[in-house]
């Protein structure tokens, strides 16, 4: 009984000198194609341009606008004016330092603005797929801590406004009335938006709820 390989059929009815047609055979599958960013790990938010249409993208935009308004509001009050409020001997029930409150509001607002812009960019460009999964949880925790700081700074900014009015308004030295109060308002807006945004991300833990483009 013939045991010839079926992949090499003998020529029939023709010139036996013509070599048989050899069908290539591969013992293994083709190599995997290069990895693509879009095929990376699942994320807690949608990625690509559609991120901007989700609740997280919308809240990110709200946070960005609120923090820009905080920076503008706190920035229009000069450090000299804040020091003058601290050095004035007029009576006030506000015990915060106007100078240090102003600086703290600016520093944490700028930090938060950079962080939320970074978050928006890596989701829109899908670079978040290149980052380890632990990055999501660490970033969420950082932003929730920042939300608590915004709440504290909002309360301090409200007291800062009262101190400026009590100590400078009576001497006509208050050049930007309501600036600190405006900063306090937008800090509370940023705090609420940040809390909602990142609590929702924290709750979105199961793979069935995660997004993968």
JSON list of C-alpha atoms in Angstrom, two decimals:
[
{"chain": "A", "resi": 1, "resn": "UNK", "atom": "CA", "xyz": [0.00, 0.00, 0.00]},
{"chain": "A", "resi": 2, "resn": "UNK", "atom": "CA", "xyz": [1.39, 3.36, -1.00]},
{"chain": "A", "resi": 3, "resn": "UNK", "atom": "CA", "xyz": [2.27, 5.77, 1.76]},
{"chain": "A", "resi": 4, "resn": "UNK", "atom": "CA", "xyz": [3.08, 8.71, -0.48]},
{"chain": "A", "resi": 5, "resn": "UNK", "atom": "CA", "xyz": [2.32, 12.18, 0.90]},
{"chain": "A", "resi": 6, "resn": "UNK", "atom": "CA", "xyz": [-0.92, 13.55, -0.50]},
{"chain": "A", "resi": 7, "resn": "UNK", "atom": "CA", "xyz": [0.68, 16.99, -0.66]},
{"chain": "A", "resi": 8, "resn": "UNK", "atom": "CA", "xyz": [2.90, 15.77, -3.48]},
{"chain": "A", "resi": 9, "resn": "UNK", "atom": "CA", "xyz": [0.51, 14.16, -6.00]},
{"chain": "A", "resi": 10, "resn": "UNK", "atom": "CA", "xyz": [2.07, 12.26, -8.87]},
{"chain": "A", "resi": 11, "resn": "UNK", "atom": "CA", "xyz": [1.66, 13.77, -12.33]},
{"chain": "A", "resi": 12, "resn": "UNK", "atom": "CA", "xyz": [-0.90, 11.94, -14.44]},
{"chain": "A", "resi": 13, "resn": "UNK", "atom": "CA", "xyz": [-1.18, 11.74, -18.21]},
{"chain": "A", "resi": 14, "resn": "UNK", "atom": "CA", "xyz": [1.63, 14.18, -18.84]},
{"chain": "A", "resi": 15, "resn": "UNK", "atom": "CA", "xyz": [5.35, 14.52, -18.95]},
{"chain": "A", "resi": 16, "resn": "UNK", "atom": "CA", "xyz": [6.73, 12.79, -15.88]},
{"chain": "A", "resi": 17, "resn": "UNK", "atom": "CA", "xyz": [9.76, 15.07, -16.02]},
{"chain": "A", "resi": 18, "resn": "UNK", "atom": "CA", "xyz": [7.68, 18.07, -14.93]},
{"chain": "A", "resi": 19, "resn": "UNK", "atom": "CA", "xyz": [8.04, 18.44, -11.15]},
{"chain": "A", "resi": 20, "resn": "UNK", "atom": "CA", "xyz": [4.84, 18.20, -9.18]},
{"chain": "A", "resi": 21, "resn": "UNK", "atom": "CA", "xyz": [3.19, 21.30, -7.78]},
{"chain": "A", "resi": 22, "resn": "UNK", "atom": "CA", "xyz": [4.09, 21.58, -4.13]},
{"chain": "A", "resi": 23, "resn": "UNK", "atom": "CA", "xyz": [1.52, 23.08, -1.84]},
{"chain": "A", "resi": 24, "resn": "UNK", "atom": "CA", "xyz": [3.29, 24.94, 1.01]},
{"chain": "A", "resi": 25, "resn": "UNK", "atom": "CA", "xyz": [2.45, 23.72, 4.48]},
{"chain": "A", "resi": 26, "resn": "UNK", "atom": "CA", "xyz": [3.10, 25.60, 7.69]},
{"chain": "A", "resi": 27, "resn": "UNK", "atom": "CA", "xyz": [3.34, 23.88, 11.00]},
{"chain": "A", "resi": 28, "resn": "UNK", "atom": "CA", "xyz": [2.47, 27.04, 12.97]},
{"chain": "A", "resi": 29, "resn": "UNK", "atom": "CA", "xyz": [0.09, 29.95, 12.65]},
{"chain": "A", "resi": 30, "resn": "UNK", "atom": "CA", "xyz": [1.13, 33.29, 11.31]},
{"chain": "A", "resi": 31, "resn": "UNK", "atom": "CA", "xyz": [2.88, 35.59, 13.78]},
{"chain": "A", "resi": 32, "resn": "UNK", "atom": "CA", "xyz": [0.72, 38.08, 15.62]},
{"chain": "A", "resi": 33, "resn": "UNK", "atom": "CA", "xyz": [0.55, 41.53, 14.07]},
{"chain": "A", "resi": 34, "resn": "UNK", "atom": "CA", "xyz": [2.22, 44.39, 15.90]},
{"chain": "A", "resi": 35, "resn": "UNK", "atom": "CA", "xyz": [0.31, 45.55, 18.91]},
{"chain": "A", "resi": 36, "resn": "UNK", "atom": "CA", "xyz": [-2.02, 48.47, 18.37]},
{"chain": "A", "resi": 37, "resn": "UNK", "atom": "CA", "xyz": [-2.87, 51.13, 20.94]},
{"chain": "A", "resi": 38, "resn": "UNK", "atom": "CA", "xyz": [-6.58, 50.70, 20.20]},
{"chain": "A", "resi": 39, "resn": "UNK", "atom": "CA", "xyz": [-6.30, 47.01, 21.20]},
{"chain": "A", "resi": 40, "resn": "UNK", "atom": "CA", "xyz": [-4.79, 47.82, 24.60]},
{"chain": "A", "resi": 41, "resn": "UNK", "atom": "CA", "xyz": [-6.20, 47.20, 28.03]},
{"chain": "A", "resi": 42, "resn": "UNK", "atom": "CA", "xyz": [-9.79, 48.16, 28.90]},
{"chain": "A", "resi": 43, "resn": "UNK", "atom": "CA", "xyz": [-10.17, 51.56, 30.54]},
{"chain": "A", "resi": 44, "resn": "UNK", "atom": "CA", "xyz": [-12.66, 53.09, 32.94]},
{"chain": "A", "resi": 45, "resn": "UNK", "atom": "CA", "xyz": [-13.66, 55.74, 30.37]},
{"chain": "A", "resi": 46, "resn": "UNK", "atom": "CA", "xyz": [-14.26, 55.83, 26.64]},
{"chain": "A", "resi": 47, "resn": "UNK", "atom": "CA", "xyz": [-11.24, 56.85, 24.60]},
{"chain": "A", "resi": 48, "resn": "UNK", "atom": "CA", "xyz": [-10.79, 58.81, 21.41]},
{"chain": "A", "resi": 49, "resn": "UNK", "atom": "CA", "xyz": [-12.85, 61.82, 20.43]},
{"chain": "A", "resi": 50, "resn": "UNK", "atom": "CA", "xyz": [-15.99, 60.20, 21.83]},
{"chain": "A", "resi": 51, "resn": "UNK", "atom": "CA", "xyz": [-14.50, 60.69, 25.32]},
{"chain": "A", "resi": 52, "resn": "UNK", "atom": "CA", "xyz": [-15.55, 64.34, 25.06]},
{"chain": "A", "resi": 53, "resn": "UNK", "atom": "CA", "xyz": [-19.19, 63.32, 24.59]},
{"chain": "A", "resi": 54, "resn": "UNK", "atom": "CA", "xyz": [-19.32, 61.12, 27.70]},
{"chain": "A", "resi": 55, "resn": "UNK", "atom": "CA", "xyz": [-20.15, 62.27, 31.23]},
{"chain": "A", "resi": 56, "resn": "UNK", "atom": "CA", "xyz": [-16.46, 62.11, 32.11]},
{"chain": "A", "resi": 57, "resn": "UNK", "atom": "CA", "xyz": [-15.42, 64.25, 29.17]},
{"chain": "A", "resi": 58, "resn": "UNK", "atom": "CA", "xyz": [-18.12, 66.83, 29.89]},
{"chain": "A", "resi": 59, "resn": "UNK", "atom": "CA", "xyz": [-17.15, 66.99, 33.57]},
{"chain": "A", "resi": 60, "resn": "UNK", "atom": "CA", "xyz": [-13.49, 67.36, 32.58]},
{"chain": "A", "resi": 61, "resn": "UNK", "atom": "CA", "xyz": [-14.42, 70.39, 30.50]},
{"chain": "A", "resi": 62, "resn": "UNK", "atom": "CA", "xyz": [-16.42, 71.85, 33.41]},
{"chain": "A", "resi": 63, "resn": "UNK", "atom": "CA", "xyz": [-13.42, 71.36, 35.72]},
{"chain": "A", "resi": 64, "resn": "UNK", "atom": "CA", "xyz": [-11.08, 73.03, 33.23]},
{"chain": "A", "resi": 65, "resn": "UNK", "atom": "CA", "xyz": [-13.35, 76.08, 32.87]},
{"chain": "A", "resi": 66, "resn": "UNK", "atom": "CA", "xyz": [-13.89, 76.33, 36.64]},
{"chain": "A", "resi": 67, "resn": "UNK", "atom": "CA", "xyz": [-10.16, 76.16, 37.40]},
{"chain": "A", "resi": 68, "resn": "UNK", "atom": "CA", "xyz": [-9.33, 78.76, 34.76]},
{"chain": "A", "resi": 69, "resn": "UNK", "atom": "CA", "xyz": [-11.87, 81.06, 36.40]},
{"chain": "A", "resi": 70, "resn": "UNK", "atom": "CA", "xyz": [-10.31, 80.39, 39.82]},
{"chain": "A", "resi": 71, "resn": "UNK", "atom": "CA", "xyz": [-6.85, 81.25, 38.54]},
{"chain": "A", "resi": 72, "resn": "UNK", "atom": "CA", "xyz": [-8.10, 84.48, 36.96]},
{"chain": "A", "resi": 73, "resn": "UNK", "atom": "CA", "xyz": [-10.11, 85.49, 40.04]},
{"chain": "A", "resi": 74, "resn": "UNK", "atom": "CA", "xyz": [-7.31, 84.82, 42.51]},
{"chain": "A", "resi": 75, "resn": "UNK", "atom": "CA", "xyz": [-4.66, 86.19, 40.19]},
{"chain": "A", "resi": 76, "resn": "UNK", "atom": "CA", "xyz": [-6.19, 89.66, 39.88]},
{"chain": "A", "resi": 77, "resn": "UNK", "atom": "CA", "xyz": [-5.62, 90.19, 43.61]},
{"chain": "A", "resi": 78, "resn": "UNK", "atom": "CA", "xyz": [-2.00, 91.25, 44.00]},
{"chain": "A", "resi": 79, "resn": "UNK", "atom": "CA", "xyz": [0.19, 89.74, 46.67]},
{"chain": "A", "resi": 80, "resn": "UNK", "atom": "CA", "xyz": [0.82, 93.26, 48.05]},
{"chain": "A", "resi": 81, "resn": "UNK", "atom": "CA", "xyz": [-2.92, 93.77, 48.50]},
{"chain": "A", "resi": 82, "resn": "UNK", "atom": "CA", "xyz": [-3.21, 90.46, 50.31]},
{"chain": "A", "resi": 83, "resn": "UNK", "atom": "CA", "xyz": [-0.29, 91.35, 52.58]},
{"chain": "A", "resi": 84, "resn": "UNK", "atom": "CA", "xyz": [-1.90, 94.71, 53.32]},
{"chain": "A", "resi": 85, "resn": "UNK", "atom": "CA", "xyz": [-5.03, 92.91, 54.52]},
{"chain": "A", "resi": 86, "resn": "UNK", "atom": "CA", "xyz": [-2.93, 90.70, 56.78]},
{"chain": "A", "resi": 87, "resn": "UNK", "atom": "CA", "xyz": [-0.96, 93.65, 58.19]},
{"chain": "A", "resi": 88, "resn": "UNK", "atom": "CA", "xyz": [-3.95, 95.93, 58.75]},
{"chain": "A", "resi": 89, "resn": "UNK", "atom": "CA", "xyz": [-4.97, 96.44, 62.35]},
{"chain": "A", "resi": 90, "resn": "UNK", "atom": "CA", "xyz": [-8.70, 96.65, 61.55]},
{"chain": "A", "resi": 91, "resn": "UNK", "atom": "CA", "xyz": [-11.00, 94.19, 63.27]},
{"chain": "A", "resi": 92, "resn": "UNK", "atom": "CA", "xyz": [-12.27, 91.09, 61.43]},
{"chain": "A", "resi": 93, "resn": "UNK", "atom": "CA", "xyz": [-13.62, 87.69, 62.37]},
{"chain": "A", "resi": 94, "resn": "UNK", "atom": "CA", "xyz": [-11.76, 86.01, 59.48]},
{"chain": "A", "resi": 95, "resn": "UNK", "atom": "CA", "xyz": [-8.64, 84.35, 60.84]},
{"chain": "A", "resi": 96, "resn": "UNK", "atom": "CA", "xyz": [-7.10, 83.08, 57.60]},
{"chain": "A", "resi": 97, "resn": "UNK", "atom": "CA", "xyz": [-4.02, 84.60, 56.00]},
{"chain": "A", "resi": 98, "resn": "UNK", "atom": "CA", "xyz": [-5.02, 86.42, 52.84]},
{"chain": "A", "resi": 99, "resn": "UNK", "atom": "CA", "xyz": [-1.53, 86.13, 51.39]},
{"chain": "A", "resi": 100, "resn": "UNK", "atom": "CA", "xyz": [-1.10, 82.40, 52.00]},
{"chain": "A", "resi": 101, "resn": "UNK", "atom": "CA", "xyz": [-4.68, 81.61, 50.98]},
{"chain": "A", "resi": 102, "resn": "UNK", "atom": "CA", "xyz": [-4.18, 83.42, 47.66]},
{"chain": "A", "resi": 103, "resn": "UNK", "atom": "CA", "xyz": [-0.97, 81.52, 46.95]},
{"chain": "A", "resi": 104, "resn": "UNK", "atom": "CA", "xyz": [-2.45, 78.15, 47.94]},
{"chain": "A", "resi": 105, "resn": "UNK", "atom": "CA", "xyz": [-5.49, 78.71, 45.72]},
{"chain": "A", "resi": 106, "resn": "UNK", "atom": "CA", "xyz": [-3.27, 79.53, 42.74]},
{"chain": "A", "resi": 107, "resn": "UNK", "atom": "CA", "xyz": [-0.86, 76.62, 43.29]},
{"chain": "A", "resi": 108, "resn": "UNK", "atom": "CA", "xyz": [-3.50, 73.91, 43.68]},
{"chain": "A", "resi": 109, "resn": "UNK", "atom": "CA", "xyz": [-5.66, 75.33, 40.89]},
{"chain": "A", "resi": 110, "resn": "UNK", "atom": "CA", "xyz": [-2.75, 75.30, 38.46]},
{"chain": "A", "resi": 111, "resn": "UNK", "atom": "CA", "xyz": [-1.80, 71.77, 39.54]},
{"chain": "A", "resi": 112, "resn": "UNK", "atom": "CA", "xyz": [-5.38, 70.57, 39.12]},
{"chain": "A", "resi": 113, "resn": "UNK", "atom": "CA", "xyz": [-5.66, 72.24, 35.71]},
{"chain": "A", "resi": 114, "resn": "UNK", "atom": "CA", "xyz": [-2.50, 70.52, 34.48]},
{"chain": "A", "resi": 115, "resn": "UNK", "atom": "CA", "xyz": [-3.72, 67.17, 35.84]},
{"chain": "A", "resi": 116, "resn": "UNK", "atom": "CA", "xyz": [-7.16, 67.37, 34.23]},
{"chain": "A", "resi": 117, "resn": "UNK", "atom": "CA", "xyz": [-5.70, 68.54, 30.90]},
{"chain": "A", "resi": 118, "resn": "UNK", "atom": "CA", "xyz": [-3.31, 65.57, 31.00]},
{"chain": "A", "resi": 119, "resn": "UNK", "atom": "CA", "xyz": [-6.22, 63.24, 31.75]},
{"chain": "A", "resi": 120, "resn": "UNK", "atom": "CA", "xyz": [-8.23, 64.64, 28.84]},
{"chain": "A", "resi": 121, "resn": "UNK", "atom": "CA", "xyz": [-5.32, 64.42, 26.39]},
{"chain": "A", "resi": 122, "resn": "UNK", "atom": "CA", "xyz": [-4.37, 60.80, 27.19]},
{"chain": "A", "resi": 123, "resn": "UNK", "atom": "CA", "xyz": [-7.99, 59.69, 26.77]},
{"chain": "A", "resi": 124, "resn": "UNK", "atom": "CA", "xyz": [-8.62, 61.60, 23.54]},
{"chain": "A", "resi": 125, "resn": "UNK", "atom": "CA", "xyz": [-5.32, 60.40, 22.02]},
{"chain": "A", "resi": 126, "resn": "UNK", "atom": "CA", "xyz": [-5.79, 56.87, 23.46]},
{"chain": "A", "resi": 127, "resn": "UNK", "atom": "CA", "xyz": [-2.38, 57.02, 25.12]},
{"chain": "A", "resi": 128, "resn": "UNK", "atom": "CA", "xyz": [-4.06, 55.79, 28.31]},
{"chain": "A", "resi": 129, "resn": "UNK", "atom": "CA", "xyz": [-3.91, 52.27, 26.80]},
{"chain": "A", "resi": 130, "resn": "UNK", "atom": "CA", "xyz": [-0.13, 52.37, 27.06]},
{"chain": "A", "resi": 131, "resn": "UNK", "atom": "CA", "xyz": [-0.23, 53.09, 30.79]},
{"chain": "A", "resi": 132, "resn": "UNK", "atom": "CA", "xyz": [-0.53, 50.31, 33.39]},
{"chain": "A", "resi": 133, "resn": "UNK", "atom": "CA", "xyz": [-3.96, 49.61, 34.85]},
{"chain": "A", "resi": 134, "resn": "UNK", "atom": "CA", "xyz": [-2.82, 50.76, 38.32]},
{"chain": "A", "resi": 135, "resn": "UNK", "atom": "CA", "xyz": [-2.40, 54.27, 36.89]},
{"chain": "A", "resi": 136, "resn": "UNK", "atom": "CA", "xyz": [-6.19, 54.69, 36.70]},
{"chain": "A", "resi": 137, "resn": "UNK", "atom": "CA", "xyz": [-6.70, 53.97, 40.39]},
{"chain": "A", "resi": 138, "resn": "UNK", "atom": "CA", "xyz": [-3.77, 56.15, 41.51]},
{"chain": "A", "resi": 139, "resn": "UNK", "atom": "CA", "xyz": [-4.97, 59.07, 39.40]},
{"chain": "A", "resi": 140, "resn": "UNK", "atom": "CA", "xyz": [-8.53, 58.73, 40.73]},
{"chain": "A", "resi": 141, "resn": "UNK", "atom": "CA", "xyz": [-7.28, 58.81, 44.32]},
{"chain": "A", "resi": 142, "resn": "UNK", "atom": "CA", "xyz": [-5.11, 61.88, 43.63]},
{"chain": "A", "resi": 143, "resn": "UNK", "atom": "CA", "xyz": [-8.03, 63.74, 42.07]},
{"chain": "A", "resi": 144, "resn": "UNK", "atom": "CA", "xyz": [-10.40, 62.86, 44.93]},
{"chain": "A", "resi": 145, "resn": "UNK", "atom": "CA", "xyz": [-7.84, 64.15, 47.42]},
{"chain": "A", "resi": 146, "resn": "UNK", "atom": "CA", "xyz": [-7.59, 67.29, 45.30]},
{"chain": "A", "resi": 147, "resn": "UNK", "atom": "CA", "xyz": [-11.39, 67.65, 45.49]},
{"chain": "A", "resi": 148, "resn": "UNK", "atom": "CA", "xyz": [-11.15, 67.68, 49.29]},
{"chain": "A", "resi": 149, "resn": "UNK", "atom": "CA", "xyz": [-8.43, 70.33, 49.06]},
{"chain": "A", "resi": 150, "resn": "UNK", "atom": "CA", "xyz": [-10.67, 72.42, 46.79]},
{"chain": "A", "resi": 151, "resn": "UNK", "atom": "CA", "xyz": [-13.43, 72.27, 49.40]},
{"chain": "A", "resi": 152, "resn": "UNK", "atom": "CA", "xyz": [-11.06, 73.48, 52.11]},
{"chain": "A", "resi": 153, "resn": "UNK", "atom": "CA", "xyz": [-9.63, 76.20, 49.88]},
{"chain": "A", "resi": 154, "resn": "UNK", "atom": "CA", "xyz": [-13.14, 77.29, 48.90]},
{"chain": "A", "resi": 155, "resn": "UNK", "atom": "CA", "xyz": [-13.98, 77.85, 52.56]},
{"chain": "A", "resi": 156, "resn": "UNK", "atom": "CA", "xyz": [-10.68, 79.67, 53.08]},
{"chain": "A", "resi": 157, "resn": "UNK", "atom": "CA", "xyz": [-11.27, 81.83, 50.01]},
{"chain": "A", "resi": 158, "resn": "UNK", "atom": "CA", "xyz": [-14.68, 82.87, 51.38]},
{"chain": "A", "resi": 159, "resn": "UNK", "atom": "CA", "xyz": [-12.97, 83.92, 54.63]},
{"chain": "A", "resi": 160, "resn": "UNK", "atom": "CA", "xyz": [-10.27, 85.63, 52.56]},
{"chain": "A", "resi": 161, "resn": "UNK", "atom": "CA", "xyz": [-12.95, 87.74, 50.86]},
{"chain": "A", "resi": 162, "resn": "UNK", "atom": "CA", "xyz": [-14.41, 88.75, 54.23]},
{"chain": "A", "resi": 163, "resn": "UNK", "atom": "CA", "xyz": [-10.99, 89.70, 55.56]},
{"chain": "A", "resi": 164, "resn": "UNK", "atom": "CA", "xyz": [-10.25, 91.84, 52.50]},
{"chain": "A", "resi": 165, "resn": "UNK", "atom": "CA", "xyz": [-13.54, 93.68, 52.87]},
{"chain": "A", "resi": 166, "resn": "UNK", "atom": "CA", "xyz": [-13.29, 94.17, 56.62]},
{"chain": "A", "resi": 167, "resn": "UNK", "atom": "CA", "xyz": [-9.73, 95.48, 56.51]},
{"chain": "A", "resi": 168, "resn": "UNK", "atom": "CA", "xyz": [-9.36, 97.28, 53.18]},
{"chain": "A", "resi": 169, "resn": "UNK", "atom": "CA", "xyz": [-12.77, 98.36, 51.95]},
{"chain": "A", "resi": 170, "resn": "UNK", "atom": "CA", "xyz": [-13.19, 101.02, 54.65]},
{"chain": "A", "resi": 171, "resn": "UNK", "atom": "CA", "xyz": [-9.91, 102.64, 53.51]},
{"chain": "A", "resi": 172, "resn": "UNK", "atom": "CA", "xyz": [-10.76, 102.35, 49.78]},
{"chain": "A", "resi": 173, "resn": "UNK", "atom": "CA", "xyz": [-7.79, 100.03, 49.33]},
{"chain": "A", "resi": 174, "resn": "UNK", "atom": "CA", "xyz": [-9.81, 97.11, 47.95]},
{"chain": "A", "resi": 175, "resn": "UNK", "atom": "CA", "xyz": [-9.24, 97.26, 44.19]},
{"chain": "A", "resi": 176, "resn": "UNK", "atom": "CA", "xyz": [-10.89, 93.97, 43.19]},
{"chain": "A", "resi": 177, "resn": "UNK", "atom": "CA", "xyz": [-13.97, 93.55, 45.30]},
{"chain": "A", "resi": 178, "resn": "UNK", "atom": "CA", "xyz": [-15.50, 90.09, 45.01]},
{"chain": "A", "resi": 179, "resn": "UNK", "atom": "CA", "xyz": [-12.44, 88.46, 43.40]},
{"chain": "A", "resi": 180, "resn": "UNK", "atom": "CA", "xyz": [-11.82, 86.11, 46.34]},
{"chain": "A", "resi": 181, "resn": "UNK", "atom": "CA", "xyz": [-15.54, 85.31, 46.56]},
{"chain": "A", "resi": 182, "resn": "UNK", "atom": "CA", "xyz": [-15.52, 84.44, 42.85]},
{"chain": "A", "resi": 183, "resn": "UNK", "atom": "CA", "xyz": [-12.52, 82.18, 43.40]},
{"chain": "A", "resi": 184, "resn": "UNK", "atom": "CA", "xyz": [-14.39, 80.47, 46.25]},
{"chain": "A", "resi": 185, "resn": "UNK", "atom": "CA", "xyz": [-17.47, 79.88, 44.08]},
{"chain": "A", "resi": 186, "resn": "UNK", "atom": "CA", "xyz": [-15.51, 78.31, 41.22]},
{"chain": "A", "resi": 187, "resn": "UNK", "atom": "CA", "xyz": [-13.49, 76.20, 43.67]},
{"chain": "A", "resi": 188, "resn": "UNK", "atom": "CA", "xyz": [-16.75, 74.68, 44.89]},
{"chain": "A", "resi": 189, "resn": "UNK", "atom": "CA", "xyz": [-17.82, 74.08, 41.28]},
{"chain": "A", "resi": 190, "resn": "UNK", "atom": "CA", "xyz": [-14.49, 72.36, 40.56]},
{"chain": "A", "resi": 191, "resn": "UNK", "atom": "CA", "xyz": [-14.81, 70.34, 43.76]},
{"chain": "A", "resi": 192, "resn": "UNK", "atom": "CA", "xyz": [-18.29, 69.05, 42.90]},
{"chain": "A", "resi": 193, "resn": "UNK", "atom": "CA", "xyz": [-17.41, 68.24, 39.28]},
{"chain": "A", "resi": 194, "resn": "UNK", "atom": "CA", "xyz": [-14.18, 66.49, 40.30]},
{"chain": "A", "resi": 195, "resn": "UNK", "atom": "CA", "xyz": [-15.95, 64.42, 42.96]},
{"chain": "A", "resi": 196, "resn": "UNK", "atom": "CA", "xyz": [-18.73, 63.27, 40.63]},
{"chain": "A", "resi": 197, "resn": "UNK", "atom": "CA", "xyz": [-16.33, 62.55, 37.76]},
{"chain": "A", "resi": 198, "resn": "UNK", "atom": "CA", "xyz": [-13.86, 60.41, 39.67]},
{"chain": "A", "resi": 199, "resn": "UNK", "atom": "CA", "xyz": [-16.29, 58.68, 42.01]},
{"chain": "A", "resi": 200, "resn": "UNK", "atom": "CA", "xyz": [-18.09, 57.41, 38.90]},
{"chain": "A", "resi": 201, "resn": "UNK", "atom": "CA", "xyz": [-14.77, 56.17, 37.53]},
{"chain": "A", "resi": 202, "resn": "UNK", "atom": "CA", "xyz": [-13.94, 54.48, 40.82]},
{"chain": "A", "resi": 203, "resn": "UNK", "atom": "CA", "xyz": [-17.28, 52.65, 40.80]},
{"chain": "A", "resi": 204, "resn": "UNK", "atom": "CA", "xyz": [-16.72, 51.49, 37.23]},
{"chain": "A", "resi": 205, "resn": "UNK", "atom": "CA", "xyz": [-14.52, 48.53, 38.17]},
{"chain": "A", "resi": 206, "resn": "UNK", "atom": "CA", "xyz": [-15.85, 45.45, 36.38]},
{"chain": "A", "resi": 207, "resn": "UNK", "atom": "CA", "xyz": [-14.58, 44.62, 32.90]},
{"chain": "A", "resi": 208, "resn": "UNK", "atom": "CA", "xyz": [-18.15, 44.44, 31.61]},
{"chain": "A", "resi": 209, "resn": "UNK", "atom": "CA", "xyz": [-18.55, 48.11, 32.40]},
{"chain": "A", "resi": 210, "resn": "UNK", "atom": "CA", "xyz": [-15.18, 49.15, 31.07]},
{"chain": "A", "resi": 211, "resn": "UNK", "atom": "CA", "xyz": [-14.65, 50.58, 27.62]},
{"chain": "A", "resi": 212, "resn": "UNK", "atom": "CA", "xyz": [-12.31, 49.22, 24.99]},
{"chain": "A", "resi": 213, "resn": "UNK", "atom": "CA", "xyz": [-12.28, 51.00, 21.61]}
]
